[in-house]
Short mmCIF file of C-alpha atoms and ligand atoms in Angstrom, two decimals:
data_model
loop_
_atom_site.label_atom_id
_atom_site.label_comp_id
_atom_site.label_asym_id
_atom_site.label_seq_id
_atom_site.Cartn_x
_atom_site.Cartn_y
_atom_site.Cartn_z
CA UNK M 1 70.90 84.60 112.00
CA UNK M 2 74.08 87.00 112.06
CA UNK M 3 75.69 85.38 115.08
CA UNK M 4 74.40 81.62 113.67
CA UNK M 5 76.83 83.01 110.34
CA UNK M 6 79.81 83.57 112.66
CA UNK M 7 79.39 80.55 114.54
CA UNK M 8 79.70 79.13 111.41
CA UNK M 9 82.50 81.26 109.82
CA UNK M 10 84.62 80.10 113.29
CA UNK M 11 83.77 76.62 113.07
CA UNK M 12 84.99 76.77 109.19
CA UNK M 13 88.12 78.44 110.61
CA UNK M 14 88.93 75.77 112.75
CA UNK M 15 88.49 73.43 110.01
CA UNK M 16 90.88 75.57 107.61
CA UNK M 17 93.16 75.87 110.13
CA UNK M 18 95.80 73.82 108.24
CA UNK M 19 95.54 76.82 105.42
CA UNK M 20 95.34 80.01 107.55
CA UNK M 21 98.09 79.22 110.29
CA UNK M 22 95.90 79.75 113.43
CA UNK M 23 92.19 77.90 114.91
CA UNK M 24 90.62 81.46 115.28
CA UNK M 25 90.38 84.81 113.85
CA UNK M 26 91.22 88.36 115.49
CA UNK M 27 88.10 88.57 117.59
CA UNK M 28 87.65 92.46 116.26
CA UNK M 29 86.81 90.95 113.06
CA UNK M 30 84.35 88.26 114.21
CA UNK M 31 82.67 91.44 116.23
CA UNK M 32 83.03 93.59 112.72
CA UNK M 33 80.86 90.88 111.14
CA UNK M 34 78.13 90.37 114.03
CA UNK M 35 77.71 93.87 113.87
CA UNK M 36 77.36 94.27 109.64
CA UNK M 37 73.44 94.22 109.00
CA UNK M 38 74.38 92.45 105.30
CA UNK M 39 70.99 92.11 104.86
CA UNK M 40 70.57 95.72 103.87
CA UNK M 41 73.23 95.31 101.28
CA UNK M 42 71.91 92.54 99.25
CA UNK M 43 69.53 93.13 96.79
CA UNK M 44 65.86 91.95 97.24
CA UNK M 45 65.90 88.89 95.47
CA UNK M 46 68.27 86.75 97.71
CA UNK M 47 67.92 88.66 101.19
CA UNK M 48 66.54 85.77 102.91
CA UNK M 49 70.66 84.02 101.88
CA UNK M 50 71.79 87.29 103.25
CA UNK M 51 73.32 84.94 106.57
CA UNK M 52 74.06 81.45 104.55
CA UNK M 53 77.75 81.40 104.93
CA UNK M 54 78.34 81.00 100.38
CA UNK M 55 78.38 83.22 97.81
CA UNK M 56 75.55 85.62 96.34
CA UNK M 57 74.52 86.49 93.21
CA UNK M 58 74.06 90.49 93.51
CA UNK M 59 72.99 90.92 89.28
CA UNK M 60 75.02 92.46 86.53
CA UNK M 61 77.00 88.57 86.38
CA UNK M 62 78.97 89.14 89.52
CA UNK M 63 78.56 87.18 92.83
CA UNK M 64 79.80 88.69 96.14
CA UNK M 65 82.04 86.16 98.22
CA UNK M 66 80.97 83.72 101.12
CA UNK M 67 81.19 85.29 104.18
CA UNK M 68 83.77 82.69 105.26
CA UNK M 69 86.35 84.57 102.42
CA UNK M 70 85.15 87.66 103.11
CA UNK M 71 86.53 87.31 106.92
CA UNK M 72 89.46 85.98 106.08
CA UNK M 73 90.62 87.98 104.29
CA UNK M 74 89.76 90.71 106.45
CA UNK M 75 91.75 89.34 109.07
CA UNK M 76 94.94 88.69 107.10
CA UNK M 77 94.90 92.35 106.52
CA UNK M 78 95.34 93.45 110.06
CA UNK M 79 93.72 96.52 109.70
CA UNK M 80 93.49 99.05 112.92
CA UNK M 81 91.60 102.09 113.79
CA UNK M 82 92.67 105.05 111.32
CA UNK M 83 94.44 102.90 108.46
CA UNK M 84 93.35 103.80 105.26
CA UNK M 85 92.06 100.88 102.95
CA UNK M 86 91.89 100.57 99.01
CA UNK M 87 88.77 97.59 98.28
CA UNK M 88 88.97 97.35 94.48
CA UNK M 89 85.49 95.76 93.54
CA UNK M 90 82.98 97.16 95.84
CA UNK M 91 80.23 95.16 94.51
CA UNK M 92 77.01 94.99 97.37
CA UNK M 93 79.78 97.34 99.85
CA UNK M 94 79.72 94.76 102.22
CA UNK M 95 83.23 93.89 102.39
CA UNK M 96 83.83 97.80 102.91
CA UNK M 97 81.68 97.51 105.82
CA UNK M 98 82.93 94.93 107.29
CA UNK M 99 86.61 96.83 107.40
CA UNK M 100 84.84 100.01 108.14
CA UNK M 101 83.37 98.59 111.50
CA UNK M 102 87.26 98.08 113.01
CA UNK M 103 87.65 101.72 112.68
CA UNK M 104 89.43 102.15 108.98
CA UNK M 105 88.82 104.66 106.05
CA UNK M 106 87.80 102.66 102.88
CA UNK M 107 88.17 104.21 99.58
CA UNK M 108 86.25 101.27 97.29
CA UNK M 109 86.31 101.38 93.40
CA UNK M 110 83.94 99.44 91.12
CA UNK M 111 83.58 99.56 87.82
CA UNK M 112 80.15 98.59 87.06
CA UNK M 113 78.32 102.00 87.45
CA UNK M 114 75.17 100.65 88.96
CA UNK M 115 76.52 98.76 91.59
CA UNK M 116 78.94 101.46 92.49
CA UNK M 117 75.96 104.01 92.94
CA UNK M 118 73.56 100.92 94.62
CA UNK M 119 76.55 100.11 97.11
CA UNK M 120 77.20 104.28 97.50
CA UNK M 121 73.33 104.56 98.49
CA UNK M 122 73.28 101.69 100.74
CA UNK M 123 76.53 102.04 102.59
CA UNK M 124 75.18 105.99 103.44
CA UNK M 125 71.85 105.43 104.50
CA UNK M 126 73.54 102.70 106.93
CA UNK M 127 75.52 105.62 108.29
CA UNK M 128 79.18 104.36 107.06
CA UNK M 129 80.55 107.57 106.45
CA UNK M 130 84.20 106.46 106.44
CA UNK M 131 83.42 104.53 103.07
CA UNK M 132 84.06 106.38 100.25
CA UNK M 133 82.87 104.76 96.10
CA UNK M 134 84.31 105.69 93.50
CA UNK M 135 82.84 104.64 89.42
CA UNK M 136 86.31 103.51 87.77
CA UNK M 137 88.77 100.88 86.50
CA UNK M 138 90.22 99.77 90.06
CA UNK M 139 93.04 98.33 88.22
CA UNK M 140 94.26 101.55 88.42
CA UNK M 141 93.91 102.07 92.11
CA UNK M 142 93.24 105.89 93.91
CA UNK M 143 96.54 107.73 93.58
CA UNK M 144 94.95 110.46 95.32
CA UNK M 145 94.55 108.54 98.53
CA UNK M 146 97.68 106.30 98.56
CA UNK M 147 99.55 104.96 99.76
CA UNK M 148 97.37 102.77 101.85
CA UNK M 149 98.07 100.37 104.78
CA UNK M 150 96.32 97.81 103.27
CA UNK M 151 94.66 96.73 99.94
CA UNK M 152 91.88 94.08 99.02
CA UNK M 153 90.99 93.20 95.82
CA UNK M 154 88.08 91.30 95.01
CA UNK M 155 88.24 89.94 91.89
CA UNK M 156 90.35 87.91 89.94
CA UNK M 157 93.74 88.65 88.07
CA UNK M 158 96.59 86.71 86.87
CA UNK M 159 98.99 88.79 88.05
CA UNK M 160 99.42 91.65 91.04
CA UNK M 161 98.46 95.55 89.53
CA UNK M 162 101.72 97.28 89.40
CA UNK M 163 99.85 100.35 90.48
CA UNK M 164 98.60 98.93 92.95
CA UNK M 165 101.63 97.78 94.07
CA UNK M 166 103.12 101.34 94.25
CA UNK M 167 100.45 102.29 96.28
CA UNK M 168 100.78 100.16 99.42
CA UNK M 169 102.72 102.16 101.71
CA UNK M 170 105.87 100.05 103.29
CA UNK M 171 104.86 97.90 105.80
CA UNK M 172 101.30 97.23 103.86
CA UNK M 173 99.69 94.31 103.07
CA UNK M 174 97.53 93.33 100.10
CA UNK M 175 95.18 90.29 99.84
CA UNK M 176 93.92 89.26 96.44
CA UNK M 177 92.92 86.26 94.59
CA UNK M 178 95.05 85.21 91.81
CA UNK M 179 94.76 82.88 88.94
CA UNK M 180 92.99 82.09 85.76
CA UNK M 181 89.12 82.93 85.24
CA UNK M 182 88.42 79.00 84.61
CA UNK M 183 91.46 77.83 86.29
CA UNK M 184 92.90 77.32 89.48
CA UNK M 185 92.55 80.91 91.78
CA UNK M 186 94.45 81.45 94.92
CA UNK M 187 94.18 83.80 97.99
CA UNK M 188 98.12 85.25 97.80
CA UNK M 189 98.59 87.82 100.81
CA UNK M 190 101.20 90.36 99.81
CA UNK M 191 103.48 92.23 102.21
CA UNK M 192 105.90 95.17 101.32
CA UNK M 193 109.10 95.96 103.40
CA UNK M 194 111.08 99.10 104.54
CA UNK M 195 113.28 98.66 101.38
CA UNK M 196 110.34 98.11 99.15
CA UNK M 197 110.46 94.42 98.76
CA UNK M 198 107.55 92.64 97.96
CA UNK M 199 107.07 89.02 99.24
CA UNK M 200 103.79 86.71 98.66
CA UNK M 201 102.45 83.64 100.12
CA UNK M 202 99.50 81.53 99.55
CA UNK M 203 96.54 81.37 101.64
CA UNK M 204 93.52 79.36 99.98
CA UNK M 205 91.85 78.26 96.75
CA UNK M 206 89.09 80.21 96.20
CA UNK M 207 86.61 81.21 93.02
CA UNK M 208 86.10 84.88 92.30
CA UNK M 209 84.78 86.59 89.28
CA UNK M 210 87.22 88.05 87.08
CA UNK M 211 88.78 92.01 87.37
CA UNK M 212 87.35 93.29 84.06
CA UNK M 213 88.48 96.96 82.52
CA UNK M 214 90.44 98.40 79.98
CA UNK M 215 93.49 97.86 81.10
N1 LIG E 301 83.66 93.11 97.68
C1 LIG E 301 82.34 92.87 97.14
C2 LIG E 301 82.30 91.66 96.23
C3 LIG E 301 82.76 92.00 94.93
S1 LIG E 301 82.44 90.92 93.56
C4 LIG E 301 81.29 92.74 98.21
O1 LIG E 301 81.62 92.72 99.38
O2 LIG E 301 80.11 92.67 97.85
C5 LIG E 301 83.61 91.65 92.48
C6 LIG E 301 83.28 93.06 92.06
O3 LIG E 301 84.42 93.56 91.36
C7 LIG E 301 82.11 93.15 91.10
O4 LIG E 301 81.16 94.05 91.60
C8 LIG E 301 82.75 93.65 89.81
O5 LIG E 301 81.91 94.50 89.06
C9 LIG E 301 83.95 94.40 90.34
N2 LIG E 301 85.04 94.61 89.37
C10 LIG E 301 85.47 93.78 88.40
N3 LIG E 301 86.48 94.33 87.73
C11 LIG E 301 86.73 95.55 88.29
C12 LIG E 301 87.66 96.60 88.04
N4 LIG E 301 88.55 96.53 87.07
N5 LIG E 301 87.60 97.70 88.83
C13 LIG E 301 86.69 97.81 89.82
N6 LIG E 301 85.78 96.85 90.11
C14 LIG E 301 85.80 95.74 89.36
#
């Protein structure tokens, strides 16, 4: 069922390619998802969806994002063995898996407490020791950790974190969905220079649920 979900995420690709600039994806992220048992990180009630390439409902009101988005994004990050990663909305985890398999250190932050300490549980007892969950307001990002070759946020915002901003390192990238929680949302991929310069460009519509928090 895995490999059927790739087949399909390629084949989606191909028909996208208009959006994302190229037919295929970096084949270390279509092996990063065939080897992702996602299965183990949804809960119970919609396991047997685990490998339909759309979204999940995963309780507490949010929904985790088609597999299709989930390797896109991936890919636009460019992420390589050793880079450390900031996720922002670890939800099920399995987005931090996915970027764990090519070799990265993920430092995730969710702010729902239960799904921070499900995703903590699951992602450990899979043996992906290179994820690390934190319980907090991601808006904030993990000063502690930064700055970080690349950032993904998961949820929606209508504008970029400044924190999060200062914590790409130069040369980062950041890929987040931006828009309106009923309106129009777009995939914007972020890239900062030597000189600190931050440029943006579009990628995709998409639908996320919102980034929630005190802030
Ligand atoms: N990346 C996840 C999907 C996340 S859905 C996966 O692979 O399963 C979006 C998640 O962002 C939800 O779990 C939601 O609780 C979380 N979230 C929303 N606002 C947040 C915030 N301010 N800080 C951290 N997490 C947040």
């Amino acid at each position: 069922m895995r490999r059927n979900l790739t087949e399909e995420i390629a084949e989606e690709v191909r028909l996208t390619s208009q959006y994302l600039d190229k037919d295929a994806l970096d084949p270390r992220v279509m092996q990063a998802l065939d080897r992702v048992p996602r299965h183990e990180l949804v809960p119970a009630p919609v396991r047997q969806q685990s490998y339909a390439n759309h979204p999940l409902p995963i309780g507490f009101g949010q929904t985790i994002s088609q597999p299709y988005v989930v390797a896109v994004m991936t890919d636009l990050l460019d992420i390589h063995e050793g880079d450390r990663v900031l996720e922002i909305g670890t939800g099920s985890g399995y987005q931090a898996a996915v970027i764990a398999e090519l070799g990265a250190t993920v430092y995730s932050i969710e702010v729902i407490p239960e799904l921070a300490e499900r995703a903590a549980a699951n992602l450990s007892r899979l043996g992906y020791d290179t994820v690390h969950v934190r319980e907090a307001d991601g808006y904030f990002g993990w000063e502690e950790h930064a700055p970080y070759d690349a950032i993904i946020v998961t949820a929606v915002t209508s504008r970029i974190p400044p924190p999060l901003i200062r914590q790409l390192r130069r040369g980062g990238k950041m890929i987040l969905p931006l828009g309106g929680q009923h309106s129009a949302q777009q995939l914007v991929l972020v890239a900062k220079d030597a000189d600190d310069r931050i440029s943006t460009r579009q990628i995709l519509p998409v639908r996320f649920v919102p980034l929630t928090g005190g802030h």
